[in-house]
């Protein structure tokens, strides 16, 4: 699940309905935007920043052997 959410700047609130979210996810907030990304079952999710701003989000998956 990839979902972009706009933050209401006037109310300074972020509204996310938890019913719509996957069981394991991450919410990243940067520069007035929020992004919801589902976490992989096996692997890692890297969030790369530069000068205090999110530049890249990378999903790396693996599997048990």
PDB file of N, CA and C in Angstrom:
ATOM      1  N   UNK A   1       0.846  -1.177   0.000  1.00  0.00           N
ATOM      2  CA  UNK A   1       0.000   0.000   0.000  1.00  0.00           C
ATOM      3  C   UNK A   1       0.890   1.238   0.000  1.00  0.00           C
ATOM      4  N   UNK A   2       0.733   2.082  -0.962  1.00  0.00           N
ATOM      5  CA  UNK A   2       1.404   3.372  -1.018  1.00  0.00           C
ATOM      6  C   UNK A   2       0.330   4.435  -1.018  1.00  0.00           C
ATOM      7  N   UNK A   3       0.399   5.332  -0.049  1.00  0.00           N
ATOM      8  CA  UNK A   3      -0.639   6.349   0.067  1.00  0.00           C
ATOM      9  C   UNK A   3       0.005   7.670   0.443  1.00  0.00           C
ATOM     10  N   UNK A   4      -0.320   8.729  -0.291  1.00  0.00           N
ATOM     11  CA  UNK A   4       0.151  10.072   0.022  1.00  0.00           C
ATOM     12  C   UNK A   4      -0.980  10.835   0.694  1.00  0.00           C
ATOM     13  N   UNK A   5      -0.655  11.560   1.748  1.00  0.00           N
ATOM     14  CA  UNK A   5      -1.653  12.285   2.529  1.00  0.00           C
ATOM     15  C   UNK A   5      -1.210  13.737   2.641  1.00  0.00           C
ATOM     16  N   UNK A   6      -2.107  14.674   2.390  1.00  0.00           N
ATOM     17  CA  UNK A   6      -1.805  16.093   2.547  1.00  0.00           C
ATOM     18  C   UNK A   6      -2.142  16.513   3.970  1.00  0.00           C
ATOM     19  N   UNK A   7      -1.235  17.256   4.571  1.00  0.00           N
ATOM     20  CA  UNK A   7      -1.448  17.744   5.932  1.00  0.00           C
ATOM     21  C   UNK A   7      -2.237  19.047   5.864  1.00  0.00           C
ATOM     22  N   UNK A   8      -3.265  19.164   6.678  1.00  0.00           N
ATOM     23  CA  UNK A   8      -4.066  20.378   6.753  1.00  0.00           C
ATOM     24  C   UNK A   8      -3.263  21.432   7.519  1.00  0.00           C
ATOM     25  N   UNK A   9      -2.631  22.356   6.798  1.00  0.00           N
ATOM     26  CA  UNK A   9      -1.762  23.361   7.413  1.00  0.00           C
ATOM     27  C   UNK A   9      -2.533  24.318   8.322  1.00  0.00           C
ATOM     28  N   UNK A  10      -3.788  24.620   7.977  1.00  0.00           N
ATOM     29  CA  UNK A  10      -4.583  25.537   8.787  1.00  0.00           C
ATOM     30  C   UNK A  10      -4.890  24.971  10.158  1.00  0.00           C
ATOM     31  N   UNK A  11      -5.211  23.697  10.214  1.00  0.00           N
ATOM     32  CA  UNK A  11      -5.563  23.066  11.483  1.00  0.00           C
ATOM     33  C   UNK A  11      -4.361  22.404  12.139  1.00  0.00           C
ATOM     34  N   UNK A  12      -3.237  22.320  11.395  1.00  0.00           N
ATOM     35  CA  UNK A  12      -2.036  21.636  11.883  1.00  0.00           C
ATOM     36  C   UNK A  12      -2.353  20.218  12.350  1.00  0.00           C
ATOM     37  N   UNK A  13      -3.145  19.512  11.535  1.00  0.00           N
ATOM     38  CA  UNK A  13      -3.541  18.159  11.898  1.00  0.00           C
ATOM     39  C   UNK A  13      -3.308  17.207  10.734  1.00  0.00           C
ATOM     40  N   UNK A  14      -3.045  15.968  11.085  1.00  0.00           N
ATOM     41  CA  UNK A  14      -2.898  14.898  10.122  1.00  0.00           C
ATOM     42  C   UNK A  14      -3.936  13.843  10.478  1.00  0.00           C
ATOM     43  N   UNK A  15      -4.873  13.610   9.588  1.00  0.00           N
ATOM     44  CA  UNK A  15      -5.925  12.638   9.866  1.00  0.00           C
ATOM     45  C   UNK A  15      -5.708  11.364   9.071  1.00  0.00           C
ATOM     46  N   UNK A  16      -5.472  10.270   9.777  1.00  0.00           N
ATOM     47  CA  UNK A  16      -5.278   8.967   9.134  1.00  0.00           C
ATOM     48  C   UNK A  16      -6.247   7.987   9.781  1.00  0.00           C
ATOM     49  N   UNK A  17      -7.099   7.389   8.967  1.00  0.00           N
ATOM     50  CA  UNK A  17      -8.003   6.368   9.484  1.00  0.00           C
ATOM     51  C   UNK A  17      -7.258   5.044   9.639  1.00  0.00           C
ATOM     52  N   UNK A  18      -7.228   4.522  10.847  1.00  0.00           N
ATOM     53  CA  UNK A  18      -6.449   3.308  11.092  1.00  0.00           C
ATOM     54  C   UNK A  18      -7.080   2.067  10.472  1.00  0.00           C
ATOM     55  N   UNK A  19      -8.343   2.133  10.111  1.00  0.00           N
ATOM     56  CA  UNK A  19      -8.993   0.996   9.463  1.00  0.00           C
ATOM     57  C   UNK A  19      -8.372   0.746   8.091  1.00  0.00           C
ATOM     58  N   UNK A  20      -7.985   1.812   7.389  1.00  0.00           N
ATOM     59  CA  UNK A  20      -7.431   1.708   6.041  1.00  0.00           C
ATOM     60  C   UNK A  20      -5.959   1.302   6.019  1.00  0.00           C
ATOM     61  N   UNK A  21      -5.279   1.358   7.167  1.00  0.00           N
ATOM     62  CA  UNK A  21      -3.848   1.088   7.199  1.00  0.00           C
ATOM     63  C   UNK A  21      -3.548  -0.405   7.261  1.00  0.00           C
ATOM     64  N   UNK A  22      -2.434  -0.834   6.664  1.00  0.00           N
ATOM     65  CA  UNK A  22      -2.007  -2.227   6.817  1.00  0.00           C
ATOM     66  C   UNK A  22      -1.539  -2.477   8.253  1.00  0.00           C
ATOM     67  N   UNK A  23      -1.414  -3.744   8.624  1.00  0.00           N
ATOM     68  CA  UNK A  23      -1.030  -4.093   9.996  1.00  0.00           C
ATOM     69  C   UNK A  23       0.345  -3.540  10.354  1.00  0.00           C
ATOM     70  N   UNK A  24       1.285  -3.540   9.399  1.00  0.00           N
ATOM     71  CA  UNK A  24       2.635  -3.045   9.636  1.00  0.00           C
ATOM     72  C   UNK A  24       2.971  -1.998   8.586  1.00  0.00           C
ATOM     73  N   UNK A  25       3.104  -0.754   9.021  1.00  0.00           N
ATOM     74  CA  UNK A  25       3.389   0.321   8.082  1.00  0.00           C
ATOM     75  C   UNK A  25       4.197   1.409   8.774  1.00  0.00           C
ATOM     76  N   UNK A  26       4.658   2.356   7.973  1.00  0.00           N
ATOM     77  CA  UNK A  26       5.404   3.497   8.483  1.00  0.00           C
ATOM     78  C   UNK A  26       4.781   4.758   7.886  1.00  0.00           C
ATOM     79  N   UNK A  27       4.707   5.826   8.694  1.00  0.00           N
ATOM     80  CA  UNK A  27       4.218   7.110   8.230  1.00  0.00           C
ATOM     81  C   UNK A  27       5.404   8.069   8.279  1.00  0.00           C
ATOM     82  N   UNK A  28       5.765   8.642   7.138  1.00  0.00           N
ATOM     83  CA  UNK A  28       6.898   9.572   7.044  1.00  0.00           C
ATOM     84  C   UNK A  28       6.340  10.946   6.713  1.00  0.00           C
ATOM     85  N   UNK A  29       6.739  11.949   7.503  1.00  0.00           N
ATOM     86  CA  UNK A  29       6.276  13.316   7.297  1.00  0.00           C
ATOM     87  C   UNK A  29       7.471  14.186   6.940  1.00  0.00           C
ATOM     88  N   UNK A  30       7.376  14.913   5.823  1.00  0.00           N
ATOM     89  CA  UNK A  30       8.445  15.801   5.400  1.00  0.00           C
ATOM     90  C   UNK A  30       7.873  16.901   4.520  1.00  0.00           C
ATOM     91  N   UNK A  31       8.208  18.130   4.811  1.00  0.00           N
ATOM     92  CA  UNK A  31       7.831  19.299   4.028  1.00  0.00           C
ATOM     93  C   UNK A  31       6.331  19.395   3.746  1.00  0.00           C
ATOM     94  N   UNK A  32       5.519  19.188   4.756  1.00  0.00           N
ATOM     95  CA  UNK A  32       4.081  19.350   4.601  1.00  0.00           C
ATOM     96  C   UNK A  32       3.370  18.199   3.928  1.00  0.00           C
ATOM     97  N   UNK A  33       4.065  17.115   3.641  1.00  0.00           N
ATOM     98  CA  UNK A  33       3.461  15.920   3.041  1.00  0.00           C
ATOM     99  C   UNK A  33       3.705  14.726   3.948  1.00  0.00           C
ATOM    100  N   UNK A  34       2.739  13.824   3.984  1.00  0.00           N
ATOM    101  CA  UNK A  34       2.875  12.581   4.734  1.00  0.00           C
ATOM    102  C   UNK A  34       2.691  11.428   3.758  1.00  0.00           C
ATOM    103  N   UNK A  35       3.515  10.411   3.909  1.00  0.00           N
ATOM    104  CA  UNK A  35       3.418   9.230   3.052  1.00  0.00           C
ATOM    105  C   UNK A  35       3.327   7.997   3.937  1.00  0.00           C
ATOM    106  N   UNK A  36       2.404   7.120   3.590  1.00  0.00           N
ATOM    107  CA  UNK A  36       2.233   5.854   4.294  1.00  0.00           C
ATOM    108  C   UNK A  36       2.774   4.756   3.392  1.00  0.00           C
ATOM    109  N   UNK A  37       3.660   3.920   3.924  1.00  0.00           N
ATOM    110  CA  UNK A  37       4.229   2.813   3.154  1.00  0.00           C
ATOM    111  C   UNK A  37       4.133   1.543   3.978  1.00  0.00           C
ATOM    112  N   UNK A  38       3.682   0.489   3.317  1.00  0.00           N
ATOM    113  CA  UNK A  38       3.592  -0.814   3.971  1.00  0.00           C
ATOM    114  C   UNK A  38       4.986  -1.410   4.113  1.00  0.00           C
ATOM    115  N   UNK A  39       5.268  -1.988   5.279  1.00  0.00           N
ATOM    116  CA  UNK A  39       6.569  -2.597   5.519  1.00  0.00           C
ATOM    117  C   UNK A  39       6.610  -4.001   4.924  1.00  0.00           C
ATOM    118  N   UNK A  40       7.769  -4.397   4.354  1.00  0.00           N
ATOM    119  CA  UNK A  40       7.876  -5.742   3.785  1.00  0.00           C
ATOM    120  C   UNK A  40       7.869  -6.800   4.890  1.00  0.00           C
ATOM    121  N   UNK A  41       7.401  -7.991   4.560  1.00  0.00           N
ATOM    122  CA  UNK A  41       7.353  -9.070   5.548  1.00  0.00           C
ATOM    123  C   UNK A  41       8.754  -9.457   6.001  1.00  0.00           C
ATOM    124  N   UNK A  42       9.672  -9.552   5.048  1.00  0.00           N
ATOM    125  CA  UNK A  42      11.080  -9.817   5.357  1.00  0.00           C
ATOM    126  C   UNK A  42      11.903  -8.813   4.565  1.00  0.00           C
ATOM    127  N   UNK A  43      12.665  -8.006   5.230  1.00  0.00           N
ATOM    128  CA  UNK A  43      13.483  -7.027   4.529  1.00  0.00           C
ATOM    129  C   UNK A  43      13.605  -5.755   5.331  1.00  0.00           C
ATOM    130  N   UNK A  44      13.900  -4.676   4.640  1.00  0.00           N
ATOM    131  CA  UNK A  44      14.056  -3.397   5.310  1.00  0.00           C
ATOM    132  C   UNK A  44      13.526  -2.273   4.441  1.00  0.00           C
ATOM    133  N   UNK A  45      13.201  -1.177   5.095  1.00  0.00           N
ATOM    134  CA  UNK A  45      12.719   0.013   4.416  1.00  0.00           C
ATOM    135  C   UNK A  45      13.666   1.132   4.816  1.00  0.00           C
ATOM    136  N   UNK A  46      14.376   1.689   3.873  1.00  0.00           N
ATOM    137  CA  UNK A  46      15.350   2.743   4.163  1.00  0.00           C
ATOM    138  C   UNK A  46      14.780   4.105   3.803  1.00  0.00           C
ATOM    139  N   UNK A  47      14.980   5.044   4.700  1.00  0.00           N
ATOM    140  CA  UNK A  47      14.560   6.411   4.472  1.00  0.00           C
ATOM    141  C   UNK A  47      15.834   7.249   4.414  1.00  0.00           C
ATOM    142  N   UNK A  48      16.111   7.820   3.246  1.00  0.00           N
ATOM    143  CA  UNK A  48      17.331   8.589   3.022  1.00  0.00           C
ATOM    144  C   UNK A  48      17.000  10.070   3.128  1.00  0.00           C
ATOM    145  N   UNK A  49      17.769  10.792   3.951  1.00  0.00           N
ATOM    146  CA  UNK A  49      17.553  12.217   4.126  1.00  0.00           C
ATOM    147  C   UNK A  49      18.777  13.002   3.669  1.00  0.00           C
ATOM    148  N   UNK A  50      18.543  14.262   3.332  1.00  0.00           N
ATOM    149  CA  UNK A  50      19.616  15.186   2.977  1.00  0.00           C
ATOM    150  C   UNK A  50      19.217  16.560   3.478  1.00  0.00           C
ATOM    151  N   UNK A  51      20.053  17.143   4.318  1.00  0.00           N
ATOM    152  CA  UNK A  51      19.813  18.459   4.913  1.00  0.00           C
ATOM    153  C   UNK A  51      18.453  18.519   5.608  1.00  0.00           C
ATOM    154  N   UNK A  52      18.116  17.474   6.323  1.00  0.00           N
ATOM    155  CA  UNK A  52      16.892  17.444   7.117  1.00  0.00           C
ATOM    156  C   UNK A  52      15.614  17.178   6.345  1.00  0.00           C
ATOM    157  N   UNK A  53      15.730  16.844   5.063  1.00  0.00           N
ATOM    158  CA  UNK A  53      14.546  16.569   4.246  1.00  0.00           C
ATOM    159  C   UNK A  53      14.627  15.151   3.704  1.00  0.00           C
ATOM    160  N   UNK A  54      13.486  14.501   3.586  1.00  0.00           N
ATOM    161  CA  UNK A  54      13.436  13.151   3.030  1.00  0.00           C
ATOM    162  C   UNK A  54      13.680  13.239   1.531  1.00  0.00           C
ATOM    163  N   UNK A  55      14.660  12.502   1.055  1.00  0.00           N
ATOM    164  CA  UNK A  55      14.985  12.503  -0.370  1.00  0.00           C
ATOM    165  C   UNK A  55      14.524  11.232  -1.061  1.00  0.00           C
ATOM    166  N   UNK A  56      14.589  10.110  -0.355  1.00  0.00           N
ATOM    167  CA  UNK A  56      14.290   8.835  -0.993  1.00  0.00           C
ATOM    168  C   UNK A  56      13.800   7.836   0.055  1.00  0.00           C
ATOM    169  N   UNK A  57      12.871   6.987  -0.353  1.00  0.00           N
ATOM    170  CA  UNK A  57      12.429   5.872   0.476  1.00  0.00           C
ATOM    171  C   UNK A  57      12.597   4.614  -0.361  1.00  0.00           C
ATOM    172  N   UNK A  58      13.358   3.676   0.167  1.00  0.00           N
ATOM    173  CA  UNK A  58      13.701   2.495  -0.608  1.00  0.00           C
ATOM    174  C   UNK A  58      13.293   1.227   0.152  1.00  0.00           C
ATOM    175  N   UNK A  59      12.623   0.344  -0.560  1.00  0.00           N
ATOM    176  CA  UNK A  59      12.163  -0.922   0.009  1.00  0.00           C
ATOM    177  C   UNK A  59      13.055  -2.041  -0.484  1.00  0.00           C
ATOM    178  N   UNK A  60      13.647  -2.785   0.440  1.00  0.00           N
ATOM    179  CA  UNK A  60      14.488  -3.927   0.085  1.00  0.00           C
ATOM    180  C   UNK A  60      13.893  -5.164   0.753  1.00  0.00           C
ATOM    181  N   UNK A  61      13.533  -6.128  -0.094  1.00  0.00           N
ATOM    182  CA  UNK A  61      12.884  -7.330   0.419  1.00  0.00           C
ATOM    183  C   UNK A  61      13.824  -8.519   0.361  1.00  0.00           C
ATOM    184  N   UNK A  62      13.554  -9.478   1.183  1.00  0.00           N
ATOM    185  CA  UNK A  62      14.276 -10.739   1.200  1.00  0.00           C
ATOM    186  C   UNK A  62      13.306 -11.842   1.558  1.00  0.00           C
ATOM    187  N   UNK A  63      13.830 -13.021   1.695  1.00  0.00           N
ATOM    188  CA  UNK A  63      12.977 -14.133   2.122  1.00  0.00           C
ATOM    189  C   UNK A  63      13.774 -15.071   3.000  1.00  0.00           C
ATOM    190  N   UNK A  64      13.111 -15.766   3.891  1.00  0.00           N
ATOM    191  CA  UNK A  64      13.750 -16.734   4.770  1.00  0.00           C
ATOM    192  C   UNK A  64      14.232 -17.920   3.948  1.00  0.00           C
ATOM    193  N   UNK A  65      15.388 -18.478   4.314  1.00  0.00           N
ATOM    194  CA  UNK A  65      15.900 -19.643   3.589  1.00  0.00           C
ATOM    195  C   UNK A  65      15.857 -20.837   4.477  1.00  0.00           C
TER     196      UNK A  65
END
